[in-house]
mmCIF file of C-alpha atoms in Angstrom:
data_model
loop_
_atom_site.group_PDB
_atom_site.id
_atom_site.type_symbol
_atom_site.label_atom_id
_atom_site.label_comp_id
_atom_site.label_asym_id
_atom_site.label_seq_id
_atom_site.Cartn_x
_atom_site.Cartn_y
_atom_site.Cartn_z
ATOM 1 C CA UNK S 21 73.849 169.069 38.557
ATOM 2 C CA UNK S 22 76.255 166.340 39.710
ATOM 3 C CA UNK S 23 76.408 165.684 43.155
ATOM 4 C CA UNK S 24 80.205 166.800 43.933
ATOM 5 C CA UNK S 25 79.351 170.032 42.435
ATOM 6 C CA UNK S 26 78.565 171.573 45.816
ATOM 7 C CA UNK S 27 80.980 169.808 47.906
ATOM 8 C CA UNK S 28 84.405 171.235 47.466
ATOM 9 C CA UNK S 29 85.130 170.327 50.877
ATOM 10 C CA UNK S 30 84.629 167.089 51.260
ATOM 11 C CA UNK S 31 86.462 166.087 48.059
ATOM 12 C CA UNK S 32 89.269 168.262 49.526
ATOM 13 C CA UNK S 33 88.869 165.749 52.314
ATOM 14 C CA UNK S 34 88.896 162.209 50.540
ATOM 15 C CA UNK S 35 91.326 163.738 48.055
ATOM 16 C CA UNK S 36 93.731 164.307 50.929
ATOM 17 C CA UNK S 37 94.180 161.243 52.126
ATOM 18 C CA UNK S 38 96.317 159.794 48.524
ATOM 19 C CA UNK S 39 99.503 160.969 46.815
ATOM 20 C CA UNK S 40 98.849 163.915 44.772
ATOM 21 C CA UNK S 41 99.643 161.844 41.740
ATOM 22 C CA UNK S 42 97.625 160.094 38.955
ATOM 23 C CA UNK S 43 97.899 156.781 40.604
ATOM 24 C CA UNK S 44 96.481 159.092 43.933
ATOM 25 C CA UNK S 45 93.482 160.395 42.363
ATOM 26 C CA UNK S 46 92.520 156.996 41.192
ATOM 27 C CA UNK S 47 92.674 155.651 44.717
ATOM 28 C CA UNK S 48 89.788 157.828 45.767
ATOM 29 C CA UNK S 49 87.457 156.038 43.931
ATOM 30 C CA UNK S 50 85.816 153.751 46.318
ATOM 31 C CA UNK S 51 85.589 156.281 48.836
ATOM 32 C CA UNK S 52 83.996 158.932 46.074
ATOM 33 C CA UNK S 53 81.384 155.477 45.414
ATOM 34 C CA UNK S 54 80.450 154.743 48.614
ATOM 35 C CA UNK S 55 79.562 158.439 49.442
ATOM 36 C CA UNK S 56 77.105 158.631 46.518
ATOM 37 C CA UNK S 57 75.893 154.741 47.372
ATOM 38 C CA UNK S 58 75.341 156.169 50.918
ATOM 39 C CA UNK S 59 73.706 159.544 50.239
ATOM 40 C CA UNK S 60 70.943 157.731 47.373
ATOM 41 C CA UNK S 61 71.389 154.486 47.676
ATOM 42 C CA UNK S 62 72.907 153.395 44.638
ATOM 43 C CA UNK S 63 75.210 155.005 41.918
ATOM 44 C CA UNK S 64 73.816 156.332 37.893
ATOM 45 C CA UNK S 65 75.867 156.336 35.047
ATOM 46 C CA UNK S 66 75.830 159.879 35.444
ATOM 47 C CA UNK S 67 77.398 159.787 38.988
ATOM 48 C CA UNK S 68 79.742 156.817 37.540
ATOM 49 C CA UNK S 69 80.787 159.729 34.905
ATOM 50 C CA UNK S 70 81.467 162.360 37.756
ATOM 51 C CA UNK S 71 83.678 160.343 39.860
ATOM 52 C CA UNK S 72 85.683 158.904 36.914
ATOM 53 C CA UNK S 73 86.298 162.511 35.951
ATOM 54 C CA UNK S 74 87.456 163.147 38.880
ATOM 55 C CA UNK S 75 89.339 160.356 39.374
ATOM 56 C CA UNK S 76 91.002 160.834 36.137
ATOM 57 C CA UNK S 77 89.543 157.472 34.829
ATOM 58 C CA UNK S 78 86.637 156.200 32.546
ATOM 59 C CA UNK S 79 82.862 155.160 33.410
ATOM 60 C CA UNK S 80 83.740 151.866 32.518
ATOM 61 C CA UNK S 81 86.990 151.416 35.190
ATOM 62 C CA UNK S 82 84.364 152.687 37.743
ATOM 63 C CA UNK S 83 81.792 150.567 36.164
ATOM 64 C CA UNK S 84 83.945 147.752 36.229
ATOM 65 C CA UNK S 85 85.473 147.925 39.826
ATOM 66 C CA UNK S 86 81.619 148.435 41.166
ATOM 67 C CA UNK S 87 81.184 145.296 39.352
ATOM 68 C CA UNK S 88 83.314 143.506 41.686
ATOM 69 C CA UNK S 89 81.860 144.304 44.944
ATOM 70 C CA UNK S 90 78.491 143.624 45.776
ATOM 71 C CA UNK S 91 78.138 146.579 48.043
ATOM 72 C CA UNK S 92 77.735 148.960 45.296
ATOM 73 C CA UNK S 93 74.348 149.244 43.177
ATOM 74 C CA UNK S 94 73.454 150.974 39.694
ATOM 75 C CA UNK S 95 69.892 150.684 40.224
ATOM 76 C CA UNK S 96 67.465 151.517 43.189
ATOM 77 C CA UNK S 97 66.967 149.766 45.888
ATOM 78 C CA UNK S 98 64.053 148.929 48.225
ATOM 79 C CA UNK S 99 64.513 150.640 52.161
ATOM 80 C CA UNK S 100 65.204 147.131 53.015
ATOM 81 C CA UNK S 101 67.756 145.601 50.600
ATOM 82 C CA UNK S 102 67.722 141.663 51.759
ATOM 83 C CA UNK S 103 71.188 140.298 50.685
ATOM 84 C CA UNK S 104 71.152 135.942 50.379
ATOM 85 C CA UNK S 105 74.249 134.766 50.961
ATOM 86 C CA UNK S 106 74.534 132.197 47.973
ATOM 87 C CA UNK S 107 77.619 130.073 48.356
ATOM 88 C CA UNK S 108 77.771 126.268 48.907
ATOM 89 C CA UNK S 109 77.723 126.540 52.998
ATOM 90 C CA UNK S 110 74.616 128.554 52.883
ATOM 91 C CA UNK S 111 73.621 126.466 49.866
ATOM 92 C CA UNK S 112 73.529 123.244 51.370
ATOM 93 C CA UNK S 113 71.555 124.691 54.901
ATOM 94 C CA UNK S 114 68.781 125.891 52.551
ATOM 95 C CA UNK S 115 69.678 129.439 51.078
ATOM 96 C CA UNK S 116 68.445 128.132 47.451
ATOM 97 C CA UNK S 117 65.075 127.699 48.717
ATOM 98 C CA UNK S 118 65.152 130.454 50.945
ATOM 99 C CA UNK S 119 65.919 132.713 48.035
ATOM 100 C CA UNK S 120 62.256 130.949 46.284
ATOM 101 C CA UNK S 121 60.709 131.694 49.055
ATOM 102 C CA UNK S 122 61.979 135.110 49.563
ATOM 103 C CA UNK S 123 61.102 136.306 45.965
ATOM 104 C CA UNK S 124 57.899 134.595 45.779
ATOM 105 C CA UNK S 125 56.581 135.949 49.408
ATOM 106 C CA UNK S 126 57.928 139.616 47.829
ATOM 107 C CA UNK S 127 56.927 139.231 44.157
ATOM 108 C CA UNK S 128 60.026 140.934 43.277
ATOM 109 C CA UNK S 129 63.297 139.974 41.476
ATOM 110 C CA UNK S 130 66.946 141.333 41.243
ATOM 111 C CA UNK S 131 66.998 144.875 39.677
ATOM 112 C CA UNK S 132 63.465 145.552 40.857
ATOM 113 C CA UNK S 133 62.024 147.091 43.849
ATOM 114 C CA UNK S 134 58.714 145.810 45.446
ATOM 115 C CA UNK S 135 55.587 147.882 44.808
ATOM 116 C CA UNK S 136 55.152 149.845 47.970
ATOM 117 C CA UNK S 137 59.079 150.476 47.933
ATOM 118 C CA UNK S 138 60.078 148.741 50.899
ATOM 119 C CA UNK S 139 62.243 145.605 49.094
ATOM 120 C CA UNK S 140 64.642 144.535 46.976
ATOM 121 C CA UNK S 141 66.725 141.302 46.910
ATOM 122 C CA UNK S 142 69.920 140.352 45.874
ATOM 123 C CA UNK S 143 72.165 136.766 45.957
ATOM 124 C CA UNK S 144 75.865 137.965 47.122
ATOM 125 C CA UNK S 145 78.548 135.872 47.858
ATOM 126 C CA UNK S 146 79.801 134.649 50.499
ATOM 127 C CA UNK S 147 79.236 136.995 53.702
ATOM 128 C CA UNK S 148 81.533 134.992 55.888
ATOM 129 C CA UNK S 149 79.580 133.337 58.292
ATOM 130 C CA UNK S 150 79.256 129.711 57.167
ATOM 131 C CA UNK S 151 78.764 128.494 60.654
ATOM 132 C CA UNK S 152 75.623 130.213 60.962
ATOM 133 C CA UNK S 153 74.239 129.559 57.751
ATOM 134 C CA UNK S 154 72.031 130.483 55.721
ATOM 135 C CA UNK S 155 72.613 134.221 56.429
ATOM 136 C CA UNK S 156 71.203 137.696 54.927
ATOM 137 C CA UNK S 157 72.099 141.019 55.249
ATOM 138 C CA UNK S 158 69.787 143.928 55.339
ATOM 139 C CA UNK S 159 71.112 146.625 53.897
ATOM 140 C CA UNK S 160 75.255 147.131 55.175
ATOM 141 C CA UNK S 161 73.966 146.215 58.769
ATOM 142 C CA UNK S 162 74.660 142.923 60.850
ATOM 143 C CA UNK S 163 73.696 139.693 59.936
ATOM 144 C CA UNK S 164 71.020 137.423 60.202
ATOM 145 C CA UNK S 165 71.510 134.264 60.802
ATOM 146 C CA UNK S 166 69.986 130.846 60.460
ATOM 147 C CA UNK S 167 67.172 132.156 58.245
ATOM 148 C CA UNK S 168 64.537 129.782 58.359
ATOM 149 C CA UNK S 169 60.937 130.369 56.088
ATOM 150 C CA UNK S 170 59.499 131.012 59.312
ATOM 151 C CA UNK S 171 62.519 133.456 60.886
ATOM 152 C CA UNK S 172 62.340 135.214 57.460
ATOM 153 C CA UNK S 173 58.508 135.532 57.405
ATOM 154 C CA UNK S 174 58.869 137.489 60.832
ATOM 155 C CA UNK S 175 61.463 139.561 59.214
ATOM 156 C CA UNK S 176 59.175 140.496 57.123
ATOM 157 C CA UNK S 177 56.353 141.380 59.270
ATOM 158 C CA UNK S 178 58.876 143.366 60.778
ATOM 159 C CA UNK S 179 60.247 145.293 58.275
ATOM 160 C CA UNK S 180 56.489 146.031 57.209
ATOM 161 C CA UNK S 181 56.024 147.348 59.653
ATOM 162 C CA UNK S 182 59.122 149.372 59.650
ATOM 163 C CA UNK S 183 60.308 147.901 62.986
ATOM 164 C CA UNK S 184 63.016 145.315 61.844
ATOM 165 C CA UNK S 185 64.879 143.505 65.021
ATOM 166 C CA UNK S 186 68.391 144.183 65.360
ATOM 167 C CA UNK S 187 70.798 142.140 63.579
ATOM 168 C CA UNK S 188 71.999 138.624 65.333
ATOM 169 C CA UNK S 189 75.551 139.749 64.923
ATOM 170 C CA UNK S 190 76.974 142.519 63.924
ATOM 171 C CA UNK S 191 79.583 142.921 61.072
ATOM 172 C CA UNK S 192 82.130 141.752 61.134
ATOM 173 C CA UNK S 193 81.074 138.529 62.825
ATOM 174 C CA UNK S 194 82.709 137.672 65.798
ATOM 175 C CA UNK S 195 85.058 134.485 66.050
ATOM 176 C CA UNK S 196 86.789 133.484 69.256
ATOM 177 C CA UNK S 197 90.132 132.451 69.878
ATOM 178 C CA UNK S 198 89.519 129.172 68.872
ATOM 179 C CA UNK S 199 88.835 129.751 65.656
ATOM 180 C CA UNK S 200 84.497 128.955 66.828
ATOM 181 C CA UNK S 201 81.933 131.685 65.681
ATOM 182 C CA UNK S 202 79.879 132.976 68.138
ATOM 183 C CA UNK S 203 75.947 133.787 67.633
ATOM 184 C CA UNK S 204 74.688 137.258 69.549
ATOM 185 C CA UNK S 205 73.151 135.147 72.554
ATOM 186 C CA UNK S 206 76.852 133.287 73.294
ATOM 187 C CA UNK S 207 76.582 129.802 71.497
ATOM 188 C CA UNK S 208 79.395 129.091 70.013
ATOM 189 C CA UNK S 209 79.083 127.154 66.111
ATOM 190 C CA UNK S 210 81.090 125.967 63.363
ATOM 191 C CA UNK S 211 84.369 124.322 63.979
ATOM 192 C CA UNK S 212 86.955 124.594 66.238
ATOM 193 C CA UNK S 213 90.647 124.991 65.082
ATOM 194 C CA UNK S 214 91.184 121.774 67.596
ATOM 195 C CA UNK S 215 88.956 119.667 65.678
ATOM 196 C CA UNK S 216 91.310 119.680 62.243
ATOM 197 C CA UNK S 217 93.290 116.613 62.004
ATOM 198 C CA UNK S 218 96.411 117.304 60.595
ATOM 199 C CA UNK S 219 97.654 116.133 56.664
ATOM 200 C CA UNK S 220 99.835 113.354 56.657
ATOM 201 C CA UNK S 221 100.358 112.503 60.359
ATOM 202 C CA UNK S 222 100.853 114.528 63.416
ATOM 203 C CA UNK S 223 102.734 118.040 63.016
#
């Protein structure tokens, strides 16, 4: 049975948000993906084909859209899906070493789920919290910031007990009027726009 076969009111609601044109139907692609992902944790080939048919496009295009966003998964994930930011600022702050520590400690690689079903891991592009690097996001919740090996071990222990602590910062990250990020404890981090030096002299 397909996912949307018994969900006609939901389909009507989603498609009603867009123009009744071929382009409008294709605009519903991402909400349909999100619906399946939220319910099942990933989007299988079968569900990609179903969504393609509903939107009047191809499964290849659906997969192409999914591949652009790290939030969509084509394979099952663990109860706790750990996403480690791998771009420059986090790498400079130690995310590569954190990643090695994580996959070694969990004995799991991208695309795999730990034997107890709890953990899966993924390197992702910039999470937009460069001032609090290195950053880890668990599932679609907020950010765990300045994650050292010690903090990582504490997080893993809490998740093994099914009692993960609340994230340090919700999504989206709080940015104050001076352009600096703010941690959950109120500490401001990163550079201020007032610290910038004009290029080519005074403006």
